Amino acid sequence: MSSIKVLFEKLMNAHHSRLLEQILKGFESFLIPQLPSSPPDVEAMRIYIILPEFPLLQDSKYYITLTLPLAMAILRLDTNPSKVLDNWWSQVCPEYFFRLIDLYKGAVVYLLNGRKTLLIPVLFTSYITAALRLLEKMHKVNVKVQHVDHDKFYIPEISSLVDIQEDYLMWFLNQAGLDSVTICSYPFVFDAQAKTKMLQTDAELQMQVAINGANLQNVFMLLSLEPMLAKNPYLVLHVRRTSLVADALRELSIHSDIDLKKPLKVIFDGEEAVDDGGVTKEFFLLLLKELLNPIYGMFTVYPDSNLLWFSDICFVEHNWFHLIGIMCGLAIYNFTVVDLHFPLVLYKKLLNVPATLEDLKELSPTEGRSLQELLDYPAEDVEETFCLNFAILRESYGLMEMKPLVPGGDKITVNRDNRKEFVDSYVNYVFNQSIQEWYEAFSTGFLKVCGGKILELFQPSELRAMVVGSSNYNWQELEESAVYKGEYTTAHPTVRMFWETFHEFPLEKKKRFLLFLTGSDRIPIYGMSSLHIIIQSISSGEDHLPVAHTCYNLLDLPKYSSKEILRKKLTQAIDHYEGFSLV
């Protein structure tokens, strides 16, 4: 491969311009169009590895005559030669593989940019299908060998070049038999923001189906003079603050699965507030605070990671876990960020991705490191050094109890040959075996709201960002998207002092402010600008602290006379905030 690179670099030298012209003509007119679907032997297949290194393939001038015809030739290959190429791709260096991905991502963007002017529709369809199908082929190889991270396949420009809602609807119709090219058929090229847009479209579609179903039923009810049975186009939950969990369980039990797809409205008993989003957010915050209360023992907090995981033993009904699952699903469907400190492995399980030792390192770094040391131990005396068997000590009702990782595990000693099996069994015990019934109740609730094809489009990290937000902070964007009320404007001295003070805060203090103001120190997957924080003036004197109305992202900020006083009062307010979160 290095020799090929040197050859092509020399050809690009101005001295060889005539030779290059001949080679280009040969590639365009003869070689690529005539590549057979079944090469005469394996050696003849080297051409498919060699040609992508030709520098002119990277030039958009030659996408239509070289780059895309090469993709079509690769896709024409019969099953066996196609497998040979996959095998070779799995063995090339990651840099080569990434260049190939980048080449065809560039071709997709070029085609989308020029779809109106470049080509007649039939040609556009065949070219973009070829580029996307080749990326799909490479993506399947990458899933097995992990040459590059999954986000290297993202094409961020898609959000601005494609009407994602329209594309998703076409894809939705394709499932029912309509045949047209949709980018949604190739979800690995969508970044998290584009997938969020797809999820929103899916949510709106499902909600619309649910609402339309409700409206149609209302007509029949009115005609049959049974208005009491008329259905609401919203999922309305009536709850009391004093009995939040019991009321939520009761309310959700009377609704069908399709009702969960409707927009959520919450009414607190005895309160007049109209739910335009703030009441729903408060409901999520209060309910999750109650469900995560250590008194119920549903979850264990791992102190060295500050993360939550299902407890081996707890004293509540399964339907409490079912309720948390529904709440996480409803949070996604109603675009509400909730402050849940679960590890990535929870979202991997929801997407049927197996747990690994890396997941245990995230949840419990000390245990994870110990198991890694066992695997890495170079000497032969594993039994004498580690003194382990296939059983672990776990606390149960205040007493330490030996739990076998496999049947009869307490009699099987860990040695050099079976240590990998021990580590796998340990990981399986923590993430599957010991918590199976609680997790199943949780996942059933979650998938009741958020299941289906759309979920398969997400990576675990993207699904987590949908529930708890992301940590891609852009503090300038937060300031630019802020809204002001009362006497405040962007030019008001107090507002200017506030932002100067805020930008001087270290990162942790800024995150504490987000938690204080919004109920979470993470941001919606759409970015800072979608938070829309509101800062309003109040008449109280400067001896008062700023007050946050978490449900509306609203800050009451007194008019302070100096930056020092503002800094002191804002810091006090942030530091005294306990928050809704358990950890």
CSV table of N, CA and C in Angstrom, one decimal, residues 209-267:
chain,number,residue,atom,x,y,z
A,209,VAL,N,-51.2,10.4,15.7
A,209,VAL,CA,-52.0,9.1,15.5
A,209,VAL,C,-52.9,8.9,16.7
A,210,ALA,N,-52.3,9.1,17.9
A,210,ALA,CA,-53.0,8.9,19.2
A,210,ALA,C,-54.1,10.0,19.3
A,211,ILE,N,-53.7,11.3,19.0
A,211,ILE,CA,-54.7,12.4,19.1
A,211,ILE,C,-55.9,12.2,18.1
A,212,ASN,N,-55.5,11.8,16.9
A,212,ASN,CA,-56.5,11.7,15.8
A,212,ASN,C,-57.4,10.5,16.2
A,213,GLY,N,-56.8,9.5,16.8
A,213,GLY,CA,-57.7,8.3,17.2
A,213,GLY,C,-58.6,8.8,18.3
A,214,ALA,N,-58.1,9.7,19.2
A,214,ALA,CA,-59.0,10.2,20.3
A,214,ALA,C,-60.1,11.1,19.7
A,215,ASN,N,-59.7,11.9,18.8
A,215,ASN,CA,-60.7,12.8,18.2
A,215,ASN,C,-61.8,12.1,17.5
A,216,LEU,N,-61.4,11.0,16.7
A,216,LEU,CA,-62.4,10.2,16.0
A,216,LEU,C,-63.3,9.5,17.0
A,217,GLN,N,-62.7,9.0,18.1
A,217,GLN,CA,-63.6,8.4,19.1
A,217,GLN,C,-64.5,9.4,19.7
A,218,ASN,N,-64.1,10.6,19.9
A,218,ASN,CA,-64.9,11.7,20.5
A,218,ASN,C,-66.2,11.9,19.6
A,219,VAL,N,-66.0,11.9,18.3
A,219,VAL,CA,-67.1,12.1,17.4
A,219,VAL,C,-68.2,11.0,17.6
A,220,PHE,N,-67.7,9.7,17.7
A,220,PHE,CA,-68.6,8.6,17.9
A,220,PHE,C,-69.3,8.7,19.2
A,221,MET,N,-68.5,9.1,20.2
A,221,MET,CA,-69.1,9.2,21.6
A,221,MET,C,-70.3,10.2,21.6
A,222,LEU,N,-70.0,11.4,20.9
A,222,LEU,CA,-71.0,12.4,20.9
A,222,LEU,C,-72.3,12.0,20.2
A,223,LEU,N,-72.0,11.2,19.0
A,223,LEU,CA,-73.1,10.7,18.2
A,223,LEU,C,-74.0,9.7,19.0
A,224,SER,N,-73.3,9.0,19.9
A,224,SER,CA,-74.0,7.9,20.6
A,224,SER,C,-74.4,8.5,22.0
A,225,LEU,N,-74.3,9.8,22.2
A,225,LEU,CA,-74.7,10.5,23.4
A,225,LEU,C,-74.0,9.9,24.7
A,226,GLU,N,-72.7,9.6,24.5
A,226,GLU,CA,-72.0,9.1,25.7
A,226,GLU,C,-70.8,10.0,25.9
A,227,PRO,N,-71.0,11.4,26.1
A,227,PRO,CA,-69.9,12.3,26.2
A,227,PRO,C,-69.0,12.0,27.4
A,228,MET,N,-69.4,11.4,28.4
A,228,MET,CA,-68.6,11.1,29.6
A,228,MET,C,-67.4,10.2,29.2
A,229,LEU,N,-67.6,9.5,28.2
A,229,LEU,CA,-66.5,8.5,27.8
A,229,LEU,C,-65.5,9.2,26.7
A,230,ALA,N,-65.8,10.4,26.3
A,230,ALA,CA,-65.0,11.0,25.3
A,230,ALA,C,-63.5,11.1,25.8
A,231,LYS,N,-62.6,10.8,24.9
A,231,LYS,CA,-61.2,10.7,25.2
A,231,LYS,C,-60.5,12.1,25.1
A,232,ASN,N,-59.5,12.3,25.9
A,232,ASN,CA,-58.7,13.5,25.9
A,232,ASN,C,-57.5,13.4,24.9
A,233,PRO,N,-57.3,14.4,24.1
A,233,PRO,CA,-56.1,14.3,23.1
A,233,PRO,C,-54.8,14.4,23.8
A,234,TYR,N,-54.7,14.6,25.1
A,234,TYR,CA,-53.5,14.7,25.9
A,234,TYR,C,-53.5,13.5,26.9
A,235,LEU,N,-52.3,13.2,27.4
A,235,LEU,CA,-52.1,12.3,28.5
A,235,LEU,C,-52.1,13.2,29.7
A,236,VAL,N,-53.3,13.2,30.4
A,236,VAL,CA,-53.4,14.1,31.6
A,236,VAL,C,-53.3,13.3,32.9
A,237,LEU,N,-52.4,13.7,33.7
A,237,LEU,CA,-52.2,13.0,35.0
A,237,LEU,C,-52.6,14.0,36.1
A,238,HIS,N,-53.5,13.5,37.0
A,238,HIS,CA,-54.0,14.3,38.1
A,238,HIS,C,-53.3,13.7,39.3
A,239,VAL,N,-52.4,14.5,40.0
A,239,VAL,CA,-51.6,14.0,41.1
A,239,VAL,C,-51.7,14.9,42.3
A,240,ARG,N,-51.5,14.4,43.5
A,240,ARG,CA,-51.3,15.2,44.7
A,240,ARG,C,-49.9,15.2,45.1
A,241,ARG,N,-49.4,16.4,45.5
A,241,ARG,CA,-48.0,16.5,45.9
A,241,ARG,C,-47.7,15.6,47.1
A,242,THR,N,-48.7,15.3,48.0
A,242,THR,CA,-48.5,14.5,49.2
A,242,THR,C,-48.4,13.0,48.9
A,243,SER,N,-48.9,12.6,47.7
A,243,SER,CA,-48.9,11.2,47.3
A,243,SER,C,-48.5,11.0,45.9
A,244,LEU,N,-47.4,11.5,45.6
A,244,LEU,CA,-47.0,11.6,44.2
A,244,LEU,C,-46.8,10.2,43.5
A,245,VAL,N,-46.1,9.3,44.1
A,245,VAL,CA,-45.8,8.0,43.5
A,245,VAL,C,-47.1,7.1,43.4
A,246,ALA,N,-47.9,7.1,44.4
A,246,ALA,CA,-49.1,6.3,44.4
A,246,ALA,C,-50.1,6.8,43.3
A,247,ASP,N,-50.2,8.2,43.3
A,247,ASP,CA,-51.1,8.8,42.3
A,247,ASP,C,-50.6,8.6,40.8
A,248,ALA,N,-49.2,8.7,40.7
A,248,ALA,CA,-48.7,8.5,39.3
A,248,ALA,C,-48.9,7.0,38.9
A,249,LEU,N,-48.7,6.1,39.8
A,249,LEU,CA,-49.0,4.7,39.4
A,249,LEU,C,-50.4,4.4,39.1
A,250,ARG,N,-51.3,5.0,39.9
A,250,ARG,CA,-52.8,4.9,39.7
A,250,ARG,C,-53.2,5.5,38.3
A,251,GLU,N,-52.7,6.7,38.1
A,251,GLU,CA,-53.1,7.4,36.8
A,251,GLU,C,-52.6,6.7,35.6
A,252,LEU,N,-51.3,6.2,35.6
A,252,LEU,CA,-50.7,5.5,34.5
A,252,LEU,C,-51.4,4.2,34.2
A,253,SER,N,-51.8,3.5,35.3
A,253,SER,CA,-52.4,2.2,35.2
A,253,SER,C,-53.8,2.2,34.4
A,254,ILE,N,-54.4,3.4,34.4
A,254,ILE,CA,-55.7,3.5,33.7
A,254,ILE,C,-55.6,3.9,32.3
A,255,HIS,N,-54.4,4.2,31.8
A,255,HIS,CA,-54.1,4.7,30.4
A,255,HIS,C,-53.6,3.5,29.6
A,256,SER,N,-54.0,3.5,28.4
A,256,SER,CA,-53.5,2.4,27.4
A,256,SER,C,-52.1,2.8,26.9
A,257,ASP,N,-51.4,1.9,26.3
A,257,ASP,CA,-50.1,2.2,25.8
A,257,ASP,C,-50.1,3.3,24.8
A,258,ILE,N,-51.2,3.4,23.9
A,258,ILE,CA,-51.2,4.4,22.9
A,258,ILE,C,-51.4,5.8,23.6
A,259,ASP,N,-52.1,5.8,24.8
A,259,ASP,CA,-52.2,7.1,25.5
A,259,ASP,C,-50.9,7.7,25.9
A,260,LEU,N,-49.9,6.8,26.1
A,260,LEU,CA,-48.5,7.3,26.5
A,260,LEU,C,-47.8,8.0,25.4
A,261,LYS,N,-48.3,7.9,24.2
A,261,LYS,CA,-47.7,8.6,23.1
A,261,LYS,C,-48.2,10.0,22.9
A,262,LYS,N,-49.3,10.4,23.7
A,262,LYS,CA,-49.9,11.7,23.6
A,262,LYS,C,-49.0,12.7,24.4
A,263,PRO,N,-49.1,14.0,24.1
A,263,PRO,CA,-48.4,15.0,24.8
A,263,PRO,C,-48.8,15.0,26.3
A,264,LEU,N,-47.9,15.1,27.2
A,264,LEU,CA,-48.2,15.0,28.6
A,264,LEU,C,-48.6,16.3,29.2
A,265,LYS,N,-49.7,16.3,30.0
A,265,LYS,CA,-50.1,17.5,30.8
A,265,LYS,C,-50.3,17.0,32.2
A,266,VAL,N,-49.8,17.7,33.2
A,266,VAL,CA,-49.9,17.4,34.6
A,266,VAL,C,-50.7,18.4,35.4
A,267,ILE,N,-51.6,17.9,36.2
A,267,ILE,CA,-52.4,18.8,37.1
A,267,ILE,C,-52.1,18.4,38.5
